């Protein structure tokens, strides 16, 4: 069988060969980079002989033989057909909507399998992770943070596991926010199975994604690897309840290695589920009591950040404004403007504009400029 045959005409020859290579056991990000740099493209790699492959650094007899064997199997065809049938997109690093933040980590995914769509606002994402055995305290804190950060315009990223992950995803959906679930299993084989309905809901207001191809059984080792994607997608990671040895702490480690901000919720010193978080805070993680703590720390990352409707965010507090406050603020600039002019432009009642101006002053977003004028801070 010609190794370039496939039933998916939407994929280019190079993408098909790249996917075939990515499906070879033992070919990871570094090996793929070595091969493509040496031969010039994935298609040239797939055309190389076994002896030519072995001339590449890191390629021994085992991997070179596996690459040769992949040319005569139907695995890539089965994967593509399965994804087509189940409306799963296969994203390559060269695709425009492949998350840029993931291309910057030391071990980026070779491909992503996605249900749902990435949106521009997903560049402003925060991860929330924690114990599968969440306490009532953990649940209340998670739900409050996820709702507040979602309302503030952040996309909530988590791993669809039981406990904290589940509460984070559901709370974002409840306030019509966006959320991304990063799976260790393939996206058509949701684990745990009890979250299949939640996964479907997420695709309506975000997406589920995985680097695990179809037909792969979930294994314990894939979940720690998956955690690097959770942190890699995010500006920062919030850990809520974690025992001293937990997957959430693995995500925290990845966050540190990737240069992401690390936040932790403190808990009682005698509570087993708080030991991991308290230790993170002792070692330098940012203590979080509410959403404002997170938004204030992420402030520089929001500087002049563009959101979906092309408004410019100058301060993280702006992400928490309601519609009326946003309407009034958009008519105020760094140059003083008369309050009567703001009333005229906004079309709101005088009393509503005046009360909103007071609220914006309290948030430190505007100030009085004298003579009945106001201006942006």
Short mmCIF file of N, CA and C in Angstrom, two decimals, residues 331 338-348 353:
data_model
loop_
_atom_site.label_atom_id
_atom_site.label_comp_id
_atom_site.label_asym_id
_atom_site.label_seq_id
_atom_site.Cartn_x
_atom_site.Cartn_y
_atom_site.Cartn_z
N UNK A 331 -16.39 55.73 26.85
CA UNK A 331 -16.51 57.13 26.43
C UNK A 331 -15.60 58.05 27.23
N UNK A 338 -15.96 66.25 29.60
CA UNK A 338 -17.03 66.74 30.45
C UNK A 338 -18.04 65.62 30.73
N UNK A 339 -18.51 65.54 31.97
CA UNK A 339 -19.45 64.49 32.35
C UNK A 339 -20.73 64.57 31.52
N UNK A 340 -21.17 65.79 31.21
CA UNK A 340 -22.37 65.94 30.38
C UNK A 340 -22.18 65.30 29.01
N UNK A 341 -20.96 65.36 28.48
CA UNK A 341 -20.68 64.76 27.18
C UNK A 341 -20.74 63.23 27.28
N UNK A 342 -20.26 62.68 28.40
CA UNK A 342 -20.33 61.23 28.62
C UNK A 342 -21.79 60.79 28.69
N UNK A 343 -22.61 61.57 29.37
CA UNK A 343 -24.05 61.25 29.48
C UNK A 343 -24.68 61.23 28.09
N UNK A 344 -24.34 62.25 27.29
CA UNK A 344 -24.91 62.36 25.94
C UNK A 344 -24.49 61.17 25.07
N UNK A 345 -23.21 60.83 25.10
CA UNK A 345 -22.69 59.75 24.24
C UNK A 345 -23.18 58.37 24.67
N UNK A 346 -23.31 58.17 25.97
CA UNK A 346 -23.72 56.84 26.46
C UNK A 346 -25.19 56.56 26.25
N UNK A 347 -26.01 57.63 26.23
CA UNK A 347 -27.45 57.45 26.07
C UNK A 347 -28.14 56.96 27.32
N UNK A 348 -27.41 56.96 28.45
CA UNK A 348 -27.98 56.50 29.71
C UNK A 348 -28.57 57.66 30.49
N UNK A 353 -25.45 57.26 34.95
CA UNK A 353 -24.07 57.63 34.59
C UNK A 353 -23.31 58.09 35.82
#
